[in-house]
XYZ file of C-alpha atoms in Angstrom:
759
model
C 108.027 53.524 190.841
C 104.644 51.996 191.741
C 102.688 49.551 189.665
C 99.341 50.724 188.276
C 96.187 48.913 189.277
C 95.221 46.816 186.231
C 91.523 47.259 186.938
C 91.943 51.023 186.998
C 94.126 50.921 183.892
C 91.467 49.072 181.882
C 88.423 50.898 183.168
C 88.649 53.644 180.547
C 87.533 52.618 177.081
C 88.305 54.652 173.956
C 89.251 54.032 170.358
C 92.946 54.576 171.018
C 93.360 51.448 173.161
C 94.549 49.260 170.298
C 96.732 52.133 169.066
C 98.794 51.657 172.229
C 99.355 47.929 171.748
C 103.161 47.395 171.243
C 102.754 45.006 168.319
C 106.417 45.430 167.294
C 107.423 43.978 170.684
C 105.383 40.794 170.340
C 108.011 38.628 172.058
C 107.167 35.640 169.836
C 107.253 34.363 166.257
C 104.899 32.347 164.084
C 105.704 28.595 164.305
C 106.656 28.071 160.649
C 109.793 30.144 161.186
C 112.539 30.603 163.771
C 114.583 33.612 164.886
C 118.085 34.366 166.153
C 119.243 37.838 167.231
C 122.947 38.707 167.559
C 124.487 41.762 169.191
C 126.235 43.955 166.627
C 129.967 44.263 167.141
C 130.822 40.903 168.694
C 127.967 39.018 166.936
C 127.039 37.013 170.013
C 123.563 35.631 170.546
C 121.085 37.662 172.588
C 117.736 36.066 171.659
C 116.447 32.860 170.060
C 112.980 31.479 169.408
C 112.074 28.357 171.394
C 111.694 26.261 168.211
C 115.248 26.798 166.941
C 116.088 23.084 167.341
C 113.942 22.363 164.287
C 116.739 24.021 162.262
C 119.850 23.542 164.410
C 121.168 20.415 166.156
C 122.139 22.293 169.323
C 120.186 24.725 171.455
C 122.231 27.938 171.552
C 122.419 29.998 174.707
C 122.858 33.703 175.268
C 126.437 34.647 174.414
C 126.921 31.950 171.758
C 129.099 33.365 168.919
C 127.641 33.458 165.408
C 130.562 31.496 163.932
C 129.804 28.443 166.105
C 126.309 28.060 164.626
C 126.864 28.405 160.866
C 129.549 27.394 158.372
C 132.299 29.746 157.261
C 130.597 30.929 154.067
C 127.387 31.657 155.948
C 129.256 33.522 158.686
C 131.087 35.636 156.092
C 127.793 36.488 154.393
C 126.047 37.377 157.657
C 129.033 39.461 158.768
C 128.813 41.531 155.570
C 125.105 42.066 156.216
C 125.857 43.098 159.822
C 128.161 45.864 158.583
C 125.970 46.893 155.646
C 122.786 48.901 155.266
C 120.491 49.193 158.246
C 116.791 48.418 157.982
C 117.019 46.312 154.790
C 115.793 42.703 154.817
C 118.163 40.471 152.807
C 116.990 37.000 151.612
C 119.759 34.390 151.574
C 120.685 30.697 151.824
C 122.856 29.584 154.756
C 124.093 26.272 156.262
C 124.434 25.124 159.856
C 127.996 24.339 161.021
C 126.959 20.963 162.447
C 124.135 18.794 161.154
C 123.178 15.485 159.732
C 122.467 16.880 156.274
C 124.148 19.288 153.965
C 120.885 21.008 153.092
C 120.831 24.796 152.915
C 118.383 26.826 154.973
C 116.215 29.583 153.532
C 116.726 32.675 155.639
C 116.272 36.414 155.806
C 118.561 38.763 157.719
C 118.399 42.423 158.656
C 120.062 44.886 161.012
C 117.814 46.969 163.243
C 118.379 48.812 166.511
C 121.739 47.270 167.327
C 120.834 43.708 166.412
C 121.544 41.351 163.520
C 118.268 39.423 163.222
C 118.397 36.122 161.300
C 115.112 34.353 160.529
C 115.035 30.733 159.340
C 112.174 29.016 157.560
C 111.110 25.650 156.209
C 112.744 24.777 152.921
C 109.955 22.688 151.429
C 106.926 24.239 149.713
C 103.895 24.306 151.990
C 101.091 25.606 149.786
C 99.386 25.110 146.451
C 101.150 27.958 144.697
C 104.493 26.087 144.742
C 103.755 24.341 141.473
C 103.063 27.683 139.830
C 106.356 29.043 141.101
C 108.205 26.030 139.720
C 106.478 26.358 136.383
C 107.044 30.057 135.989
C 110.199 31.747 137.163
C 109.969 35.033 139.036
C 111.081 37.131 136.018
C 108.390 35.527 133.832
C 105.697 36.157 136.428
C 106.683 39.786 136.792
C 106.886 40.207 133.009
C 103.380 38.803 132.616
C 102.026 41.078 135.359
C 103.841 44.102 133.981
C 102.359 43.560 130.503
C 98.864 43.384 132.001
C 99.343 46.577 134.019
C 100.758 48.417 131.001
C 97.544 47.830 129.061
C 95.338 49.542 131.666
C 93.894 52.810 130.394
C 92.317 54.041 133.609
C 92.501 53.589 137.360
C 89.571 51.120 137.772
C 91.158 48.811 135.173
C 94.497 49.128 136.962
C 92.916 48.271 140.326
C 91.407 45.113 138.855
C 94.621 44.067 137.106
C 96.681 44.417 140.283
C 94.360 42.200 142.329
C 94.049 39.615 139.539
C 97.816 39.315 139.088
C 98.545 39.075 142.807
C 95.918 36.335 143.202
C 97.359 34.408 140.233
C 100.842 34.718 141.676
C 100.057 33.908 145.315
C 97.066 31.576 145.149
C 95.072 33.418 147.842
C 91.276 33.057 147.822
C 90.697 36.800 147.974
C 92.908 39.746 147.042
C 91.737 43.310 147.722
C 93.253 46.670 146.891
C 92.580 48.848 149.876
C 93.075 52.647 149.698
C 93.393 54.943 152.709
C 91.397 58.173 152.782
C 92.678 61.363 154.390
C 90.992 60.416 157.672
C 92.757 56.999 157.472
C 89.616 54.955 156.949
C 89.956 52.467 154.101
C 87.936 51.577 151.024
C 88.161 48.447 148.878
C 88.691 49.831 145.362
C 89.749 46.601 143.622
C 89.078 42.913 144.267
C 89.739 39.455 142.833
C 87.976 36.607 144.653
C 87.223 32.918 144.089
C 83.714 31.995 143.036
C 81.177 31.537 145.780
C 82.613 34.162 148.115
C 80.847 37.426 148.903
C 82.360 40.468 147.201
C 83.841 43.201 149.398
C 84.395 45.707 146.562
C 83.234 49.196 147.547
C 83.101 48.487 151.275
C 84.618 50.937 153.734
C 86.564 49.994 156.864
C 87.057 52.379 159.808
C 90.512 53.754 160.576
C 90.501 51.863 163.877
C 90.654 48.534 161.997
C 94.300 49.342 161.224
C 95.697 51.264 164.212
C 98.336 53.946 163.871
C 101.308 51.854 164.982
C 100.344 49.141 162.491
C 100.330 51.694 159.666
C 103.818 52.801 160.682
C 105.029 49.196 160.523
C 103.461 48.761 157.082
C 105.780 51.511 155.816
C 108.848 49.886 157.414
C 108.010 46.285 156.532
C 106.121 46.197 153.243
C 105.150 42.493 153.233
C 103.382 40.916 156.183
C 102.340 37.257 156.127
C 100.217 35.318 158.633
C 100.370 31.600 157.840
C 97.725 30.319 160.251
C 95.696 32.384 162.709
C 95.040 29.242 164.774
C 98.725 28.401 165.215
C 100.326 28.846 168.621
C 103.078 31.494 168.597
C 106.583 30.490 169.684
C 108.153 32.638 172.420
C 111.502 34.379 172.062
C 114.018 33.499 174.781
C 114.870 35.518 176.770
C 111.956 37.922 176.518
C 114.192 40.889 177.365
C 117.799 41.729 176.594
C 119.897 41.112 179.711
C 121.940 44.289 179.098
C 119.120 46.724 178.268
C 116.116 45.039 179.926
C 114.096 45.662 176.751
C 112.319 43.178 174.484
C 113.573 42.560 170.959
C 112.164 44.992 168.388
C 110.489 42.896 165.661
C 109.429 45.766 163.379
C 111.189 44.221 160.351
C 110.658 40.585 161.272
C 109.120 38.260 158.679
C 107.647 35.938 161.309
C 106.645 38.373 164.050
C 103.775 36.876 166.051
C 100.368 38.392 165.456
C 98.499 40.700 167.808
C 95.693 38.856 169.654
C 93.329 41.660 168.657
C 94.172 41.145 164.978
C 93.886 37.352 165.323
C 90.386 37.801 166.733
C 89.562 40.254 163.943
C 90.565 37.740 161.235
C 88.788 34.878 162.988
C 85.621 36.972 163.113
C 85.919 37.327 159.334
C 86.409 33.581 158.892
C 89.942 34.099 157.548
C 92.609 31.461 158.326
C 95.652 33.038 156.634
C 96.465 36.495 155.297
C 99.118 38.582 153.637
C 99.395 42.335 153.196
C 101.571 44.183 150.706
C 102.107 47.868 151.365
C 101.578 50.444 148.620
C 103.886 53.300 149.581
C 103.790 56.433 147.419
C 105.971 59.458 148.247
C 106.944 57.836 151.563
C 103.289 57.691 152.591
C 101.149 54.604 153.060
C 98.745 55.041 150.135
C 97.045 51.666 150.611
C 97.413 47.921 151.001
C 97.031 44.829 148.887
C 95.190 42.643 151.408
C 95.107 38.881 150.740
C 92.813 36.441 152.573
C 92.761 32.658 152.548
C 90.245 30.386 154.201
C 92.755 27.657 155.116
C 96.302 27.722 156.479
C 98.821 29.156 154.012
C 102.415 29.787 155.134
C 104.413 31.494 152.361
C 107.965 30.656 151.337
C 110.681 33.281 151.062
C 110.502 33.219 147.238
C 106.763 33.845 147.288
C 107.058 36.746 149.696
C 109.862 38.232 147.590
C 107.758 37.952 144.432
C 104.811 39.629 146.145
C 107.044 42.375 147.521
C 108.367 43.173 144.047
C 104.838 43.059 142.684
C 103.809 45.546 145.358
C 106.584 47.888 144.244
C 105.540 47.524 140.603
C 101.881 48.127 141.477
C 102.833 51.171 143.544
C 104.814 52.608 140.645
C 101.937 52.130 138.211
C 99.420 53.574 140.670
C 101.669 56.531 141.396
C 102.232 57.190 137.679
C 98.531 56.931 136.822
C 97.409 59.060 139.765
C 100.121 61.615 139.009
C 99.128 61.675 135.337
C 95.514 62.378 136.246
C 96.596 65.018 138.758
C 98.874 66.703 136.203
C 96.086 66.779 133.618
C 93.796 68.386 136.163
C 96.496 70.919 137.081
C 96.947 71.882 133.422
C 93.188 72.333 132.991
C 92.861 74.497 136.074
C 95.928 76.601 135.321
C 94.263 77.802 132.128
C 91.535 79.349 134.284
C 94.132 80.601 136.759
C 96.018 82.513 134.062
C 92.764 83.961 132.721
C 92.006 85.316 136.183
C 95.452 86.918 136.401
C 95.048 88.385 132.899
C 91.704 89.901 133.850
C 93.179 91.106 137.104
C 95.770 93.161 135.210
C 93.153 94.429 132.751
C 90.366 95.479 135.116
C 90.728 98.676 137.138
C 89.058 97.198 140.216
C 88.786 93.451 139.802
C 86.923 92.948 143.080
C 84.102 95.242 141.956
C 83.976 93.163 138.760
C 84.187 89.765 140.442
C 81.220 88.565 138.387
C 83.414 88.895 135.272
C 86.154 86.616 136.636
C 83.832 84.215 138.512
C 83.481 81.636 135.685
C 87.269 81.153 135.732
C 87.755 81.725 139.454
C 85.356 78.931 140.409
C 87.163 76.427 138.174
C 90.501 76.995 139.892
C 89.344 75.218 143.065
C 86.013 73.732 141.947
C 83.881 75.999 144.147
C 80.175 76.868 144.170
C 80.565 80.356 145.596
C 83.136 82.937 146.656
C 83.282 85.830 149.100
C 85.832 88.598 148.542
C 86.410 90.033 152.002
C 87.942 93.489 152.277
C 88.398 95.511 155.439
C 85.042 97.225 155.149
C 83.266 95.503 152.306
C 82.401 91.937 151.327
C 81.474 90.996 147.765
C 79.821 87.626 147.186
C 78.838 85.630 144.138
C 77.448 82.137 143.753
C 76.271 79.982 146.668
C 77.619 81.567 149.867
C 76.606 81.780 153.533
C 74.936 84.841 155.044
C 76.936 88.014 155.687
C 76.930 87.274 159.431
C 78.254 83.751 158.836
C 81.027 85.097 156.598
C 81.948 87.645 159.259
C 82.067 84.883 161.907
C 84.258 82.692 159.685
C 86.711 85.531 159.052
C 86.873 86.450 162.744
C 87.721 82.869 163.716
C 90.245 82.572 160.885
C 91.957 85.739 162.090
C 92.188 84.243 165.587
C 93.233 80.727 164.554
C 95.592 81.435 161.655
C 99.270 81.561 162.435
C 101.411 84.339 161.033
C 102.222 83.666 157.396
C 99.321 81.248 156.899
C 98.269 81.337 153.249
C 95.330 78.928 153.097
C 92.849 77.166 155.381
C 90.300 74.496 154.576
C 87.450 72.446 155.961
C 84.850 70.151 154.437
C 82.514 70.761 157.397
C 81.965 74.359 158.469
C 79.591 73.271 161.218
C 82.417 71.264 162.816
C 85.270 73.697 162.158
C 83.493 76.965 162.976
C 81.175 77.125 165.961
C 78.035 79.244 166.325
C 76.850 78.793 162.733
C 73.346 77.566 162.051
C 72.325 75.655 158.902
C 70.086 78.597 157.987
C 73.063 80.973 158.037
C 75.258 78.599 156.040
C 72.633 77.840 153.406
C 73.954 75.211 151.007
C 77.602 75.993 151.840
C 79.289 73.246 153.871
C 82.962 73.378 152.857
C 85.328 76.344 152.773
C 88.788 76.936 151.307
C 90.186 80.280 152.454
C 93.013 82.142 150.733
C 94.589 84.918 152.760
C 95.773 88.013 150.913
C 97.900 90.513 152.793
C 96.744 93.502 150.769
C 94.954 96.776 151.555
C 92.110 96.255 149.079
C 91.241 92.642 149.977
C 92.010 90.404 152.974
C 90.447 86.993 152.232
C 89.075 84.967 149.373
C 86.610 82.444 150.787
C 85.655 79.653 148.398
C 82.591 77.616 149.346
C 81.370 74.178 148.351
C 77.811 72.928 148.586
C 76.691 70.014 150.702
C 77.517 66.586 149.288
C 75.176 63.991 150.759
C 76.953 60.648 150.579
C 76.004 57.125 151.575
C 78.932 55.060 152.858
C 78.700 51.269 152.998
C 80.809 49.895 155.841
C 81.921 46.319 156.369
C 79.958 46.060 159.610
C 79.279 48.670 162.262
C 82.327 50.978 162.192
C 82.128 51.537 165.947
C 84.170 49.127 168.049
C 82.403 47.530 170.992
C 83.528 47.233 174.590
C 83.507 43.753 176.093
C 84.377 42.534 179.595
C 87.598 40.615 180.129
C 89.319 39.037 183.102
C 91.281 42.203 183.848
C 88.564 44.746 183.109
C 86.973 46.308 180.024
C 88.680 46.284 176.625
C 87.812 47.127 173.061
C 86.811 44.155 170.952
C 87.268 43.763 167.189
C 84.000 43.764 165.306
C 82.303 40.392 165.125
C 79.933 41.300 162.313
C 80.989 42.364 158.827
C 77.504 42.632 157.372
C 76.996 45.775 155.318
C 76.250 48.808 157.464
C 75.187 51.963 155.636
C 75.505 55.497 156.948
C 74.420 58.764 155.331
C 76.686 61.790 155.740
C 75.088 65.267 155.874
C 76.397 68.851 156.228
C 79.711 68.054 154.575
C 81.090 69.026 151.183
C 83.402 67.029 148.979
C 86.844 67.100 150.549
C 89.373 69.567 149.194
C 92.033 67.687 147.249
C 95.770 68.142 146.918
C 95.197 69.921 143.592
C 92.665 72.242 145.251
C 95.198 73.168 147.907
C 98.023 73.605 145.392
C 95.918 75.847 143.163
C 94.853 77.902 146.185
C 98.538 78.379 147.039
C 99.287 79.390 143.439
C 96.366 81.809 143.453
C 97.697 83.354 146.651
C 101.199 83.761 145.199
C 99.981 85.096 141.847
C 97.558 87.612 143.318
C 100.043 88.790 145.937
C 102.626 89.438 143.214
C 100.127 91.373 141.102
C 98.817 93.270 144.116
C 102.367 94.200 145.036
C 103.100 95.428 141.507
C 99.810 97.302 141.394
C 100.492 98.897 144.784
C 103.942 100.028 143.651
C 102.531 101.454 140.420
C 99.682 103.124 142.292
C 102.151 104.675 144.719
C 104.189 106.046 141.827
C 101.110 107.423 140.071
C 99.819 108.963 143.292
C 103.118 110.732 143.790
C 102.997 112.055 140.219
C 99.354 113.036 140.600
C 100.032 114.784 143.888
C 102.782 116.814 142.221
C 100.560 117.646 139.238
C 97.684 118.620 141.518
C 99.983 120.778 143.588
C 101.230 122.486 140.428
C 97.657 122.940 139.175
C 96.522 124.323 142.511
C 99.443 126.730 142.531
C 98.701 127.760 138.949
C 94.977 128.131 139.642
C 95.678 130.231 142.698
C 98.130 132.464 140.847
C 95.887 132.768 137.795
C 92.736 133.506 139.765
C 94.558 135.962 141.986
C 96.128 137.777 139.011
C 92.845 137.832 137.037
C 90.907 139.575 139.770
C 92.784 142.876 139.252
C 91.953 143.301 135.507
C 88.388 142.170 136.219
C 88.017 144.921 138.786
C 89.390 147.328 136.168
C 86.849 146.184 133.573
C 83.939 146.528 136.002
C 85.180 149.975 137.086
C 85.543 151.103 133.452
C 81.974 150.006 132.647
C 80.706 151.920 135.661
C 82.589 155.080 134.621
C 81.366 154.837 131.017
C 77.760 154.617 132.178
C 78.307 157.597 134.445
C 80.039 159.743 131.789
C 77.508 158.977 129.062
C 74.587 159.735 131.301
C 71.665 160.988 129.210
C 73.698 160.834 126.008
C 73.567 157.057 126.021
C 71.104 155.067 123.908
C 69.412 151.726 124.356
C 71.902 149.876 122.175
C 74.888 151.228 124.039
C 73.269 150.624 127.417
C 72.519 147.017 126.400
C 76.089 146.407 125.380
C 77.449 147.947 128.566
C 75.018 145.791 130.588
C 76.173 142.658 128.787
C 79.783 143.592 129.436
C 78.996 144.099 133.119
C 77.244 140.689 133.352
C 80.134 138.946 131.607
C 82.595 140.577 133.979
C 80.506 139.464 136.962
C 80.288 135.926 135.559
C 84.033 135.948 135.014
C 84.508 137.120 138.586
C 82.344 134.218 139.833
C 84.452 131.745 137.877
C 87.686 133.232 139.175
C 86.324 133.155 142.725
C 85.370 129.485 142.273
C 88.790 128.659 140.880
C 90.418 130.460 143.795
C 88.303 128.557 146.339
C 89.105 125.243 144.621
C 92.838 125.938 144.663
C 92.708 126.904 148.347
C 91.030 123.580 149.183
C 93.798 121.729 147.376
C 96.617 123.703 148.983
C 95.400 124.019 152.548
C 96.858 121.777 155.232
C 94.104 119.785 156.916
C 93.857 120.187 160.680
C 91.854 117.246 162.003
C 89.736 117.645 165.122
C 86.447 116.454 166.590
C 83.654 118.250 164.752
C 80.082 118.174 166.071
C 77.731 117.480 163.151
C 74.844 119.581 164.484
C 77.019 122.591 165.263
C 78.791 122.683 161.915
C 75.528 122.242 159.957
C 73.790 125.022 161.921
C 76.713 127.349 161.189
C 76.624 126.419 157.490
C 72.854 127.115 157.332
C 73.399 130.520 158.926
C 76.100 131.343 156.379
C 73.718 130.458 153.509
C 70.344 131.937 154.630
C 71.210 134.101 157.621
C 69.463 134.111 160.983
C 66.693 133.568 161.719
C 65.953 130.945 159.094
C 63.261 132.154 156.645
C 59.805 130.601 157.092
C 59.851 128.963 153.653
C 62.996 126.990 154.548
C 63.017 123.985 156.871
C 66.305 122.315 157.891
C 66.200 119.050 159.862
C 69.382 117.693 161.481
C 69.205 114.017 162.394
C 71.692 112.784 164.994
C 74.527 114.313 166.988
C 77.514 112.524 165.489
C 81.081 113.686 166.011
C 83.287 113.774 162.904
C 87.074 113.496 162.795
C 87.788 116.097 160.123
C 89.042 119.577 159.261
C 86.409 121.963 160.633
C 86.707 124.719 157.992
C 86.629 122.216 155.128
C 83.581 120.402 156.508
C 81.775 123.723 157.032
C 82.444 124.687 153.424
C 81.311 121.227 152.295
C 77.942 121.541 154.050
C 77.653 125.189 152.930
C 77.967 124.141 149.270
C 75.523 121.234 149.576
C 72.924 123.236 151.544
C 73.231 126.142 149.106
C 72.635 123.824 146.128
C 69.701 122.119 147.860
C 67.972 125.477 148.333
C 68.991 127.022 145.003
C 67.699 124.202 142.783
C 64.363 124.006 144.561
C 60.967 125.338 143.485
C 58.920 123.948 146.383
C 56.806 126.319 148.452
C 58.620 125.076 151.545
C 62.197 124.137 150.796
C 63.052 121.221 153.054
C 66.568 119.929 153.807
C 67.460 116.905 155.930
C 71.040 116.391 157.085
C 72.039 113.200 158.861
C 74.212 110.123 159.193
C 73.659 106.409 158.504
C 75.511 103.216 157.587
C 76.281 102.552 153.939
C 73.586 100.114 152.703
C 75.919 98.917 149.933
C 78.716 97.993 152.309
C 78.198 94.527 153.829
C 78.691 94.602 157.616
C 80.275 98.044 157.269
C 80.995 100.458 160.125
C 81.582 103.367 157.740
C 79.573 106.501 158.537
C 77.689 107.864 155.546
C 76.522 111.494 155.713
C 73.694 112.792 153.577
C 72.007 116.040 152.601
C 68.513 115.372 151.246
C 66.326 118.034 149.591
C 62.905 118.242 147.952
C 64.220 120.125 144.942
C 64.073 119.598 141.183
C 66.282 116.476 141.155
C 69.077 115.376 138.843
C 68.880 112.887 135.957
C 70.929 109.714 136.646
C 72.963 110.099 133.451
C 74.337 113.436 134.725
C 75.213 112.311 138.262
C 78.924 112.309 137.448
C 78.896 115.422 135.264
C 77.826 117.741 138.079
C 81.145 117.146 139.859
C 83.113 118.607 136.929
C 84.512 122.108 137.364
C 82.220 124.855 136.031
C 79.743 122.249 134.722
C 76.187 123.597 135.030
C 73.077 121.736 133.889
C 71.063 124.946 133.441
C 71.427 128.370 131.809
C 73.425 130.946 133.802
C 70.337 133.062 134.476
C 68.359 130.098 135.823
C 68.183 129.236 139.534
C 70.206 132.224 140.623
C 73.268 131.573 138.462
C 76.553 130.534 140.042
C 80.011 129.361 138.958
C 79.330 125.613 138.894
C 82.300 124.954 141.176
C 80.427 124.084 144.378
C 80.137 120.322 143.865
C 83.671 120.151 142.454
C 84.974 121.783 145.621
C 82.819 119.446 147.717
C 84.268 116.398 145.978
C 87.809 117.654 146.507
C 87.154 118.151 150.228
C 85.755 114.617 150.517
C 88.660 113.145 148.551
C 91.199 114.881 150.752
C 89.560 113.227 153.756
C 89.913 109.800 152.107
C 86.196 109.365 151.407
C 83.834 109.274 148.463
C 80.769 111.250 147.348
C 77.821 110.205 145.215
C 74.256 111.170 144.292
C 70.896 109.456 144.622
C 68.371 111.417 142.597
C 65.687 111.391 139.917
C 64.167 114.422 138.137
C 61.251 115.801 140.163
C 61.992 113.584 143.181
C 64.565 115.672 145.007
C 68.226 114.837 145.517
C 70.288 113.120 148.182
C 73.993 113.852 148.236
C 75.849 111.150 150.188
C 79.470 111.157 151.258
C 81.962 109.552 153.615
C 84.945 111.148 155.266
C 87.078 108.020 155.607
C 88.558 105.482 153.232
C 86.032 103.043 151.700
C 87.046 100.216 149.322
């Protein structure tokens, strides 16, 4: 294995350099404490700090047994710790086996990675808070602090109380409560500081100020004290274990030496001593209580223990208060959530009535706009991006989302989704997407508007590169003067409650959609059976009625013939009326028969040329050649996937109606294909038959599709059964499409239809 060139190793500069510093393998301790490390099992010495003679009369060597260094009671206590819980630091008092005095030694012991680590410290108070500790016992201090925290009614008051109580207890010049954001940068949300010092409250610190490995150690070792940044660290001897050739892991050490980068950082701030107390909530580093002092300040074991307990108490209060606020917000939002579900069960098509549920829908995740994205149609309300932007977002979500993904979020669409301009996004900057695996809707996209924020940093948040003897390295910031930045094209970040409510919305809607789909399937099966029975009945009835109708018409004819000249006007009128009624009845029976055949026939799908089928339908209606007072224009040469005979009958009915209800000198029909203007980004083909006829009033647009429903007297416009549009609608429905009318009286009519499923 070759050694890397140090110049080459240090030539690359990035913000992860300090993340790679092995601070838990410092190889030294702070000088106000000493360290011994014993191998588990035989409890023989493997490491000792070079200053151990300040506590022991003899300099131990590697292999020295534990029981030769401490008295019997101490050995028994340390042996119990060695066989007890791993990773727990235990404060204790021990005595050396040989010494001039009988004085006990303050110590802390823990077991970690195969070693029993014993740390010794000075027994005499070394800072101004000792008098306070003598005056007030630890229980009294904690009781006083607990009473203060209990009285806090909101989070800002709690932040202030925590910093005040820690400063009273520890005697530090400055105590800050420092909260980590989701991107790991920190903000000072509470502060207690001596008079005459600049306030840091509200300042932000970049995530690189506390590198990743340091944050991991803060979770393992919740109290970290630096007595004097100017003190010279004491090396651990030997630097590596003779058996494993690895340095001693000091992750849980009380006196672990400080990283040179962090020493420089504190010196740049003018800080001489510091302490940090971790706030761990739900096994996550929520924040730190950061204490600064402007002179040396080593802390005794009792002081560190008091601060550690205070950190636990503060964490519990913070967790309870934050959780209380979160629960209140959940309760508030769930009221809107249940209203949405109630409306969902009440409305026939909730997505076509999204404006009705929007006031509640927006409150569920605190959104400014929503897009309901179905396979062929997108419905939007509120502040949303353009239709193209929504389509781009969905396409990328479909590509990026793993199978089973329910939600996706970003507070910066410009960063998360490429190829989107500010003009296309409009005011929308954040997006929370809820995926619905349902046929009638695929995605709910919630959007948030831009939130322009000004962040005040404690100095330039960018680290600087400086030359060193072995190349280029990152340097801690030297200036902590306020540095303000303005953030654009980002929304407020989506919170835990936002994400939870989005998950609940997904689950609730999927359950309702599943129930609705099952009910719809059942109803469709029942309806199909009823329709089949009706079609069979209509066919039988119409077929059976034709025979007596023929008999009636034949009888009328024979009566007229037999009466001849003996008939009178009254009798002739009555026979004429009877003949007309029989003919009208025959038309109705024929219409009923045609309708039943459409319902019963098996569809045979094939490629149908639009121009060919329309030309054949025109010939069936007006013959060939086309009369001069009729003009038929066919736009486009589309190919339909449909049943040829059904489509020919469909166009025959629509062309016949367009010519029948038309009083123009030249009756003009236009047949063509377009895209549905009401379907956002739709690829659905919409066919139309447009005429210059008499038109249809909007209030009767639905009536004309009812069987035998005519808007005019039977003798007007050539009569007819009134079944043509009903048959047309049934043909369209059987192809999975829809049909509708665009018309005004006197302005002609346009009948539009699709031959494929449209939401």
